[in-house]
Amino acid sequence: MKTILTTTALALALASAAQAEGKLLVYHWFEYMPQELLDKFAAEYDVEVVMDTYDSNEALLASLKAGKLGSYDVAVPGDYMVKIMADEGMLDTFEPSEIPNFGNIQDQWLDVAFDPGRKSSIPYQWGSTSISVNTQVYSGPLDSLSLVFDPPAELKGKINVLDTAGETLTLASLYAGIPQCSSDREQLKALNDLVQAAKPDWASFGSDVAKDVLVSGDAAVGMIWSGFSAKARAEGAPVQYVFPKEGMIVWMDNVVLLKDAPNRDNALKFMNFLLEPENAAAVTNYAAYSSGVKGVAPFLLPEIANSPESNPPEGVKGVFVEACPQEVQVLYDAIWTNLKK
């Protein structure tokens, strides 16, 4: 009888292991991964891929803090959020030898401040955050963040703002000439006053609808990610992406290996898969951003490679969103909470 029980227990353990080996649990931004690529990975590695989505870096962090850590294998945070998640103990580490395509990472994205030496992450896509304007509604100068924070009469009430504190407050800081992560009370008051004064001119806060409201015409100006702007143009919206004189946000999204990933081996296989030039290009062709992987150029669609959103003019200022110290971040959180009331 003891032999039967042991054999049964072993069979159950093997069945459980086989099930674990056959899954990949992804936590990802919405509308940012072609289903065909997930299907390709699933077929190539005989893995069932399950993907849930979020609409901001802050939503990702809040969800993991609320108990979702251990429910996913990989996530795709922005640059500053990688550091925050690492500081919170949410990330696992890997050795480059565990990802054979690690050498495909472009040199400029290999040793990054938010993950020195790439111990927990690989590059996914990078782009910028600025604004797009319907040129049939507004024919004035397209060179300033004032179109969101101090808009002309024809744009008032027709503005969509991203529902993400990091990017919205960083763009406001650029417009106001206030350094990021300032703890100066006068500067923080000026930032708060700026966004509060602008709020009545905004029609909506929306990240997942940022493209759609420009396509539908419900918004004439939208704070938006560069790839979403390109997609809006491709869908017929008469919009132009703005490279503001005050500056814009440059960002990189990254695939991270999460702590307590239930399918760590499959997570590493997936990260390696995404570092194949053809697969990285498939994401770029779908999302209209830029890859951090060597060798993608031959696989890019011409309209993506030549997109105006991905080819800014010389001299445009770009900044990364900074991860503020906790004692400073609470001050920005208060400004954001007050703005969203």
mmCIF file of N, CA and C in Angstrom, residues 63-174:
data_model
loop_
_atom_site.group_PDB
_atom_site.id
_atom_site.type_symbol
_atom_site.label_atom_id
_atom_site.label_comp_id
_atom_site.label_asym_id
_atom_site.label_seq_id
_atom_site.Cartn_x
_atom_site.Cartn_y
_atom_site.Cartn_z
ATOM 1 N N SER A 63 -1.501 46.916 -8.174
ATOM 2 C CA SER A 63 -2.023 45.556 -8.282
ATOM 3 C C SER A 63 -1.078 44.542 -7.650
ATOM 4 N N LEU A 64 0.217 44.687 -7.935
ATOM 5 C CA LEU A 64 1.185 43.758 -7.358
ATOM 6 C C LEU A 64 1.256 43.918 -5.846
ATOM 7 N N LYS A 65 1.177 45.152 -5.371
ATOM 8 C CA LYS A 65 1.191 45.396 -3.927
ATOM 9 C C LYS A 65 -0.046 44.821 -3.240
ATOM 10 N N ALA A 66 -1.144 44.769 -3.993
ATOM 11 C CA ALA A 66 -2.414 44.296 -3.420
ATOM 12 C C ALA A 66 -2.517 42.777 -3.390
ATOM 13 N N GLY A 67 -1.451 42.077 -3.806
ATOM 14 C CA GLY A 67 -1.472 40.632 -3.678
ATOM 15 C C GLY A 67 -1.269 39.847 -4.950
ATOM 16 N N LYS A 68 -1.056 40.539 -6.082
ATOM 17 C CA LYS A 68 -0.890 39.836 -7.351
ATOM 18 C C LYS A 68 0.534 39.335 -7.580
ATOM 19 N N LEU A 69 1.491 39.789 -6.765
ATOM 20 C CA LEU A 69 2.851 39.285 -6.904
ATOM 21 C C LEU A 69 2.850 37.789 -6.612
ATOM 22 N N GLY A 70 3.445 37.012 -7.506
ATOM 23 C CA GLY A 70 3.384 35.565 -7.402
ATOM 24 C C GLY A 70 2.333 34.961 -8.307
ATOM 25 N N SER A 71 1.504 35.848 -8.908
ATOM 26 C CA SER A 71 0.473 35.385 -9.846
ATOM 27 C C SER A 71 0.918 35.493 -11.293
ATOM 28 N N TYR A 72 2.031 36.202 -11.542
ATOM 29 C CA TYR A 72 2.524 36.415 -12.901
ATOM 30 C C TYR A 72 4.009 36.095 -12.969
ATOM 31 N N ASP A 73 4.441 35.797 -14.201
ATOM 32 C CA ASP A 73 5.851 35.493 -14.444
ATOM 33 C C ASP A 73 6.636 36.725 -14.880
ATOM 34 N N VAL A 74 6.050 37.509 -15.775
ATOM 35 C CA VAL A 74 6.701 38.712 -16.288
ATOM 36 C C VAL A 74 5.698 39.859 -16.313
ATOM 37 N N ALA A 75 6.230 41.066 -16.259
ATOM 38 C CA ALA A 75 5.437 42.282 -16.445
ATOM 39 C C ALA A 75 6.257 43.231 -17.301
ATOM 40 N N VAL A 76 5.647 44.365 -17.686
ATOM 41 C CA VAL A 76 6.311 45.272 -18.630
ATOM 42 C C VAL A 76 6.237 46.715 -18.114
ATOM 43 N N PRO A 77 6.959 47.027 -17.046
ATOM 44 C CA PRO A 77 6.954 48.389 -16.509
ATOM 45 C C PRO A 77 7.843 49.346 -17.294
ATOM 46 N N GLY A 78 7.538 50.630 -17.152
ATOM 47 C CA GLY A 78 8.397 51.665 -17.699
ATOM 48 C C GLY A 78 9.666 51.795 -16.878
ATOM 49 N N ASP A 79 10.608 52.568 -17.406
ATOM 50 C CA ASP A 79 11.943 52.678 -16.825
ATOM 51 C C ASP A 79 11.934 53.009 -15.332
ATOM 52 N N TYR A 80 11.271 54.105 -14.953
ATOM 53 C CA TYR A 80 11.300 54.518 -13.554
ATOM 54 C C TYR A 80 10.616 53.494 -12.657
ATOM 55 N N MET A 81 9.592 52.801 -13.207
ATOM 56 C CA MET A 81 8.875 51.818 -12.406
ATOM 57 C C MET A 81 9.702 50.559 -12.174
ATOM 58 N N VAL A 82 10.632 50.261 -13.090
ATOM 59 C CA VAL A 82 11.535 49.130 -12.864
ATOM 60 C C VAL A 82 12.312 49.342 -11.567
ATOM 61 N N LYS A 83 12.837 50.549 -11.398
ATOM 62 C CA LYS A 83 13.618 50.853 -10.191
ATOM 63 C C LYS A 83 12.739 50.789 -8.948
ATOM 64 N N ILE A 84 11.541 51.344 -9.044
ATOM 65 C CA ILE A 84 10.636 51.319 -7.894
ATOM 66 C C ILE A 84 10.312 49.876 -7.512
ATOM 67 N N MET A 85 10.017 49.041 -8.510
ATOM 68 C CA MET A 85 9.682 47.644 -8.237
ATOM 69 C C MET A 85 10.879 46.888 -7.650
ATOM 70 N N ALA A 86 12.069 47.197 -8.156
ATOM 71 C CA ALA A 86 13.267 46.570 -7.597
ATOM 72 C C ALA A 86 13.456 46.973 -6.139
ATOM 73 N N ASP A 87 13.272 48.259 -5.860
ATOM 74 C CA ASP A 87 13.412 48.738 -4.487
ATOM 75 C C ASP A 87 12.365 48.129 -3.560
ATOM 76 N N GLU A 88 11.212 47.779 -4.128
ATOM 77 C CA GLU A 88 10.134 47.161 -3.341
ATOM 78 C C GLU A 88 10.333 45.655 -3.190
ATOM 79 N N GLY A 89 11.396 45.103 -3.805
ATOM 80 C CA GLY A 89 11.652 43.673 -3.705
ATOM 81 C C GLY A 89 10.738 42.822 -4.563
ATOM 82 N N MET A 90 10.234 43.390 -5.653
ATOM 83 C CA MET A 90 9.277 42.685 -6.499
ATOM 84 C C MET A 90 9.915 41.942 -7.676
ATOM 85 N N LEU A 91 11.221 42.120 -7.879
ATOM 86 C CA LEU A 91 11.866 41.559 -9.056
ATOM 87 C C LEU A 91 12.837 40.444 -8.691
ATOM 88 N N ASP A 92 12.882 39.433 -9.548
ATOM 89 C CA ASP A 92 13.899 38.393 -9.480
ATOM 90 C C ASP A 92 15.079 38.836 -10.347
ATOM 91 N N THR A 93 16.191 38.157 -10.228
ATOM 92 C CA THR A 93 17.352 38.442 -11.077
ATOM 93 C C THR A 93 17.696 37.207 -11.903
ATOM 94 N N PHE A 94 18.458 37.430 -12.950
ATOM 95 C CA PHE A 94 18.918 36.340 -13.805
ATOM 96 C C PHE A 94 20.353 36.612 -14.224
ATOM 97 N N GLU A 95 21.012 35.583 -14.709
ATOM 98 C CA GLU A 95 22.339 35.717 -15.283
ATOM 99 C C GLU A 95 22.197 35.831 -16.806
ATOM 100 N N PRO A 96 23.036 36.626 -17.467
ATOM 101 C CA PRO A 96 22.960 36.725 -18.931
ATOM 102 C C PRO A 96 23.006 35.366 -19.626
ATOM 103 N N SER A 97 23.702 34.415 -19.036
ATOM 104 C CA SER A 97 23.800 33.088 -19.640
ATOM 105 C C SER A 97 22.460 32.364 -19.690
ATOM 106 N N GLU A 98 21.491 32.823 -18.871
ATOM 107 C CA GLU A 98 20.168 32.204 -18.883
ATOM 108 C C GLU A 98 19.319 32.695 -20.051
ATOM 109 N N ILE A 99 19.790 33.747 -20.732
ATOM 110 C CA ILE A 99 19.069 34.310 -21.886
ATOM 111 C C ILE A 99 20.051 34.350 -23.057
ATOM 112 N N PRO A 100 20.070 33.322 -23.909
ATOM 113 C CA PRO A 100 21.072 33.242 -24.982
ATOM 114 C C PRO A 100 21.110 34.457 -25.902
ATOM 115 N N ASN A 101 19.976 35.142 -26.083
ATOM 116 C CA ASN A 101 19.935 36.313 -26.970
ATOM 117 C C ASN A 101 20.250 37.619 -26.243
ATOM 118 N N PHE A 102 20.770 37.531 -25.031
ATOM 119 C CA PHE A 102 21.083 38.730 -24.253
ATOM 120 C C PHE A 102 21.990 39.677 -25.041
ATOM 121 N N GLY A 103 22.904 39.126 -25.843
ATOM 122 C CA GLY A 103 23.818 39.947 -26.639
ATOM 123 C C GLY A 103 23.146 40.745 -27.736
ATOM 124 N N ASN A 104 21.846 40.487 -27.992
ATOM 125 C CA ASN A 104 21.113 41.241 -29.013
ATOM 126 C C ASN A 104 20.627 42.596 -28.512
ATOM 127 N N ILE A 105 20.767 42.855 -27.216
ATOM 128 C CA ILE A 105 20.339 44.152 -26.678
ATOM 129 C C ILE A 105 21.256 45.243 -27.222
ATOM 130 N N GLN A 106 20.657 46.314 -27.744
ATOM 131 C CA GLN A 106 21.456 47.429 -28.245
ATOM 132 C C GLN A 106 22.311 48.013 -27.122
ATOM 133 N N ASP A 107 23.510 48.438 -27.491
ATOM 134 C CA ASP A 107 24.489 48.872 -26.493
ATOM 135 C C ASP A 107 23.957 49.982 -25.581
ATOM 136 N N GLN A 108 23.201 50.933 -26.155
ATOM 137 C CA GLN A 108 22.752 52.074 -25.354
ATOM 138 C C GLN A 108 21.693 51.689 -24.318
ATOM 139 N N TRP A 109 21.104 50.496 -24.465
ATOM 140 C CA TRP A 109 20.078 50.054 -23.530
ATOM 141 C C TRP A 109 20.573 48.919 -22.635
ATOM 142 N N LEU A 110 21.880 48.675 -22.650
ATOM 143 C CA LEU A 110 22.416 47.533 -21.918
ATOM 144 C C LEU A 110 22.707 47.851 -20.459
ATOM 145 N N ASP A 111 23.330 48.977 -20.206
ATOM 146 C CA ASP A 111 23.660 49.369 -18.842
ATOM 147 C C ASP A 111 22.878 50.625 -18.507
ATOM 148 N N VAL A 112 21.694 50.450 -17.962
ATOM 149 C CA VAL A 112 20.775 51.563 -17.737
ATOM 150 C C VAL A 112 20.665 51.859 -16.247
ATOM 151 N N ALA A 113 20.410 53.105 -15.928
ATOM 152 C CA ALA A 113 20.399 53.537 -14.527
ATOM 153 C C ALA A 113 19.326 52.816 -13.718
ATOM 154 N N PHE A 114 18.193 52.502 -14.360
ATOM 155 C CA PHE A 114 17.099 51.890 -13.610
ATOM 156 C C PHE A 114 17.295 50.383 -13.393
ATOM 157 N N ASP A 115 18.246 49.778 -14.109
ATOM 158 C CA ASP A 115 18.584 48.367 -13.908
ATOM 159 C C ASP A 115 20.018 48.143 -14.399
ATOM 160 N N PRO A 116 21.006 48.606 -13.636
ATOM 161 C CA PRO A 116 22.400 48.531 -14.084
ATOM 162 C C PRO A 116 22.808 47.113 -14.472
ATOM 163 N N GLY A 117 23.335 46.988 -15.702
ATOM 164 C CA GLY A 117 23.784 45.687 -16.181
ATOM 165 C C GLY A 117 22.677 44.751 -16.597
ATOM 166 N N ARG A 118 21.416 45.197 -16.497
ATOM 167 C CA ARG A 118 20.272 44.370 -16.883
ATOM 168 C C ARG A 118 20.266 43.047 -16.108
ATOM 169 N N LYS A 119 20.028 43.150 -14.806
ATOM 170 C CA LYS A 119 19.978 41.968 -13.947
ATOM 171 C C LYS A 119 18.569 41.411 -13.798
ATOM 172 N N SER A 120 17.563 42.261 -14.046
ATOM 173 C CA SER A 120 16.168 41.840 -13.844
ATOM 174 C C SER A 120 15.280 42.102 -15.051
ATOM 175 N N SER A 121 15.797 42.778 -16.073
ATOM 176 C CA SER A 121 14.937 43.220 -17.168
ATOM 177 C C SER A 121 15.647 43.140 -18.519
ATOM 178 N N ILE A 122 14.835 43.150 -19.570
ATOM 179 C CA ILE A 122 15.322 43.333 -20.935
ATOM 180 C C ILE A 122 14.510 44.450 -21.569
ATOM 181 N N PRO A 123 15.047 45.149 -22.571
ATOM 182 C CA PRO A 123 14.257 46.191 -23.234
ATOM 183 C C PRO A 123 13.111 45.593 -24.028
ATOM 184 N N TYR A 124 11.995 46.292 -24.014
ATOM 185 C CA TYR A 124 10.825 45.876 -24.812
ATOM 186 C C TYR A 124 10.656 46.838 -25.984
ATOM 187 N N GLN A 125 10.178 48.048 -25.708
ATOM 188 C CA GLN A 125 10.050 49.096 -26.726
ATOM 189 C C GLN A 125 10.332 50.432 -26.061
ATOM 190 N N TRP A 126 10.735 51.410 -26.867
ATOM 191 C CA TRP A 126 10.910 52.754 -26.318
ATOM 192 C C TRP A 126 10.258 53.763 -27.244
ATOM 193 N N GLY A 127 9.939 54.900 -26.656
ATOM 194 C CA GLY A 127 9.272 55.945 -27.435
ATOM 195 C C GLY A 127 9.235 57.236 -26.635
ATOM 196 N N SER A 128 8.249 58.066 -26.922
ATOM 197 C CA SER A 128 8.138 59.343 -26.225
ATOM 198 C C SER A 128 6.688 59.593 -25.840
ATOM 199 N N THR A 129 6.507 60.535 -24.947
ATOM 200 C CA THR A 129 5.177 60.994 -24.545
ATOM 201 C C THR A 129 5.113 62.491 -24.756
ATOM 202 N N SER A 130 4.119 62.916 -25.527
ATOM 203 C CA SER A 130 3.934 64.335 -25.802
ATOM 204 C C SER A 130 2.436 64.566 -26.040
ATOM 205 N N ILE A 131 2.110 65.355 -27.036
ATOM 206 C CA ILE A 131 0.705 65.617 -27.365
ATOM 207 C C ILE A 131 0.505 65.540 -28.876
ATOM 208 N N SER A 132 -0.698 65.172 -29.265
ATOM 209 C CA SER A 132 -1.095 65.218 -30.669
ATOM 210 C C SER A 132 -2.284 66.153 -30.815
ATOM 211 N N VAL A 133 -2.310 66.865 -31.936
ATOM 212 C CA VAL A 133 -3.309 67.916 -32.134
ATOM 213 C C VAL A 133 -4.037 67.696 -33.451
ATOM 214 N N ASN A 134 -5.357 67.829 -33.423
ATOM 215 C CA ASN A 134 -6.176 67.769 -34.630
ATOM 216 C C ASN A 134 -5.985 69.080 -35.400
ATOM 217 N N THR A 135 -5.329 68.994 -36.547
ATOM 218 C CA THR A 135 -5.000 70.208 -37.304
ATOM 219 C C THR A 135 -6.187 70.767 -38.076
ATOM 220 N N GLN A 136 -7.302 70.037 -38.090
ATOM 221 C CA GLN A 136 -8.524 70.595 -38.682
ATOM 222 C C GLN A 136 -9.277 71.469 -37.693
ATOM 223 N N VAL A 137 -9.005 71.264 -36.406
ATOM 224 C CA VAL A 137 -9.633 72.070 -35.354
ATOM 225 C C VAL A 137 -8.755 73.258 -34.985
ATOM 226 N N TYR A 138 -7.442 73.032 -34.980
ATOM 227 C CA TYR A 138 -6.511 74.070 -34.552
ATOM 228 C C TYR A 138 -5.395 74.203 -35.583
ATOM 229 N N SER A 139 -5.182 75.432 -36.062
ATOM 230 C CA SER A 139 -4.180 75.668 -37.102
ATOM 231 C C SER A 139 -3.036 76.557 -36.630
ATOM 232 N N GLY A 140 -2.965 76.763 -35.295
ATOM 233 C CA GLY A 140 -1.921 77.614 -34.748
ATOM 234 C C GLY A 140 -0.607 76.878 -34.563
ATOM 235 N N PRO A 141 0.332 77.496 -33.862
ATOM 236 C CA PRO A 141 1.658 76.893 -33.653
ATOM 237 C C PRO A 141 1.572 75.561 -32.912
ATOM 238 N N LEU A 142 2.372 74.615 -33.361
ATOM 239 C CA LEU A 142 2.401 73.284 -32.747
ATOM 240 C C LEU A 142 3.793 73.040 -32.166
ATOM 241 N N ASP A 143 4.117 73.803 -31.137
ATOM 242 C CA ASP A 143 5.478 73.709 -30.605
ATOM 243 C C ASP A 143 5.550 73.809 -29.094
ATOM 244 N N SER A 144 4.391 73.717 -28.399
ATOM 245 C CA SER A 144 4.433 73.986 -26.969
ATOM 246 C C SER A 144 3.428 73.145 -26.187
ATOM 247 N N LEU A 145 3.818 72.811 -24.962
ATOM 248 C CA LEU A 145 2.917 72.122 -24.039
ATOM 249 C C LEU A 145 1.799 73.036 -23.546
ATOM 250 N N SER A 146 1.862 74.292 -23.912
ATOM 251 C CA SER A 146 0.772 75.211 -23.557
ATOM 252 C C SER A 146 -0.552 74.758 -24.151
ATOM 253 N N LEU A 147 -0.508 73.958 -25.212
ATOM 254 C CA LEU A 147 -1.741 73.469 -25.833
ATOM 255 C C LEU A 147 -2.542 72.584 -24.881
ATOM 256 N N VAL A 148 -1.887 72.078 -23.837
ATOM 257 C CA VAL A 148 -2.581 71.318 -22.799
ATOM 258 C C VAL A 148 -2.732 72.125 -21.518
ATOM 259 N N PHE A 149 -1.700 72.866 -21.147
ATOM 260 C CA PHE A 149 -1.689 73.509 -19.826
ATOM 261 C C PHE A 149 -2.142 74.970 -19.835
ATOM 262 N N ASP A 150 -2.222 75.580 -21.000
ATOM 263 C CA ASP A 150 -2.781 76.937 -21.132
ATOM 264 C C ASP A 150 -3.337 77.076 -22.545
ATOM 265 N N PRO A 151 -4.369 76.296 -22.856
ATOM 266 C CA PRO A 151 -4.804 76.148 -24.247
ATOM 267 C C PRO A 151 -5.536 77.371 -24.792
ATOM 268 N N PRO A 152 -5.457 77.573 -26.119
ATOM 269 C CA PRO A 152 -6.246 78.630 -26.761
ATOM 270 C C PRO A 152 -7.730 78.281 -26.710
ATOM 271 N N ALA A 153 -8.558 79.260 -26.961
ATOM 272 C CA ALA A 153 -10.006 79.107 -26.783
ATOM 273 C C ALA A 153 -10.570 77.936 -27.589
ATOM 274 N N GLU A 154 -10.086 77.748 -28.839
ATOM 275 C CA GLU A 154 -10.675 76.709 -29.685
ATOM 276 C C GLU A 154 -10.372 75.291 -29.217
ATOM 277 N N LEU A 155 -9.463 75.149 -28.249
ATOM 278 C CA LEU A 155 -9.126 73.819 -27.742
ATOM 279 C C LEU A 155 -9.668 73.547 -26.340
ATOM 280 N N LYS A 156 -10.181 74.574 -25.681
ATOM 281 C CA LYS A 156 -10.691 74.386 -24.328
ATOM 282 C C LYS A 156 -11.860 73.401 -24.329
ATOM 283 N N GLY A 157 -11.824 72.473 -23.393
ATOM 284 C CA GLY A 157 -12.878 71.472 -23.301
ATOM 285 C C GLY A 157 -12.754 70.340 -24.303
ATOM 286 N N LYS A 158 -11.648 70.298 -25.038
ATOM 287 C CA LYS A 158 -11.454 69.271 -26.071
ATOM 288 C C LYS A 158 -10.119 68.543 -25.881
ATOM 289 N N ILE A 159 -9.700 68.417 -24.633
ATOM 290 C CA ILE A 159 -8.367 67.889 -24.323
ATOM 291 C C ILE A 159 -8.489 66.614 -23.493
ATOM 292 N N ASN A 160 -7.781 65.569 -23.910
ATOM 293 C CA ASN A 160 -7.667 64.353 -23.103
ATOM 294 C C ASN A 160 -6.267 64.280 -22.510
ATOM 295 N N VAL A 161 -6.206 63.949 -21.232
ATOM 296 C CA VAL A 161 -4.946 63.867 -20.501
ATOM 297 C C VAL A 161 -4.729 62.434 -20.048
ATOM 298 N N LEU A 162 -3.502 61.966 -20.134
ATOM 299 C CA LEU A 162 -3.208 60.604 -19.687
ATOM 300 C C LEU A 162 -3.509 60.446 -18.203
ATOM 301 N N ASP A 163 -4.099 59.322 -17.864
ATOM 302 C CA ASP A 163 -4.456 59.038 -16.474
ATOM 303 C C ASP A 163 -3.290 58.340 -15.778
ATOM 304 N N THR A 164 -2.154 58.994 -15.802
ATOM 305 C CA THR A 164 -0.949 58.458 -15.168
ATOM 306 C C THR A 164 -0.165 59.605 -14.550
ATOM 307 N N ALA A 165 0.040 59.520 -13.250
ATOM 308 C CA ALA A 165 0.645 60.631 -12.523
ATOM 309 C C ALA A 165 2.059 60.926 -12.992
ATOM 310 N N GLY A 166 2.867 59.886 -13.180
ATOM 311 C CA GLY A 166 4.271 60.097 -13.529
ATOM 312 C C GLY A 166 4.442 60.939 -14.769
ATOM 313 N N GLU A 167 3.717 60.597 -15.829
ATOM 314 C CA GLU A 167 3.898 61.307 -17.089
ATOM 315 C C GLU A 167 3.188 62.657 -17.110
ATOM 316 N N THR A 168 1.967 62.700 -16.594
ATOM 317 C CA THR A 168 1.224 63.964 -16.627
ATOM 318 C C THR A 168 1.917 65.039 -15.797
ATOM 319 N N LEU A 169 2.359 64.688 -14.608
ATOM 320 C CA LEU A 169 3.020 65.682 -13.758
ATOM 321 C C LEU A 169 4.419 66.017 -14.254
ATOM 322 N N THR A 170 5.070 65.080 -14.928
ATOM 323 C CA THR A 170 6.386 65.397 -15.500
ATOM 324 C C THR A 170 6.247 66.384 -16.649
ATOM 325 N N LEU A 171 5.259 66.186 -17.527
ATOM 326 C CA LEU A 171 5.038 67.150 -18.612
ATOM 327 C C LEU A 171 4.658 68.516 -18.040
ATOM 328 N N ALA A 172 3.851 68.523 -16.991
ATOM 329 C CA ALA A 172 3.502 69.801 -16.352
ATOM 330 C C ALA A 172 4.742 70.467 -15.771
ATOM 331 N N SER A 173 5.629 69.682 -15.182
ATOM 332 C CA SER A 173 6.868 70.232 -14.625
ATOM 333 C C SER A 173 7.751 70.813 -15.719
ATOM 334 N N LEU A 174 7.819 70.122 -16.863
ATOM 335 C CA LEU A 174 8.601 70.650 -17.989
ATOM 336 C C LEU A 174 8.039 72.002 -18.437
#
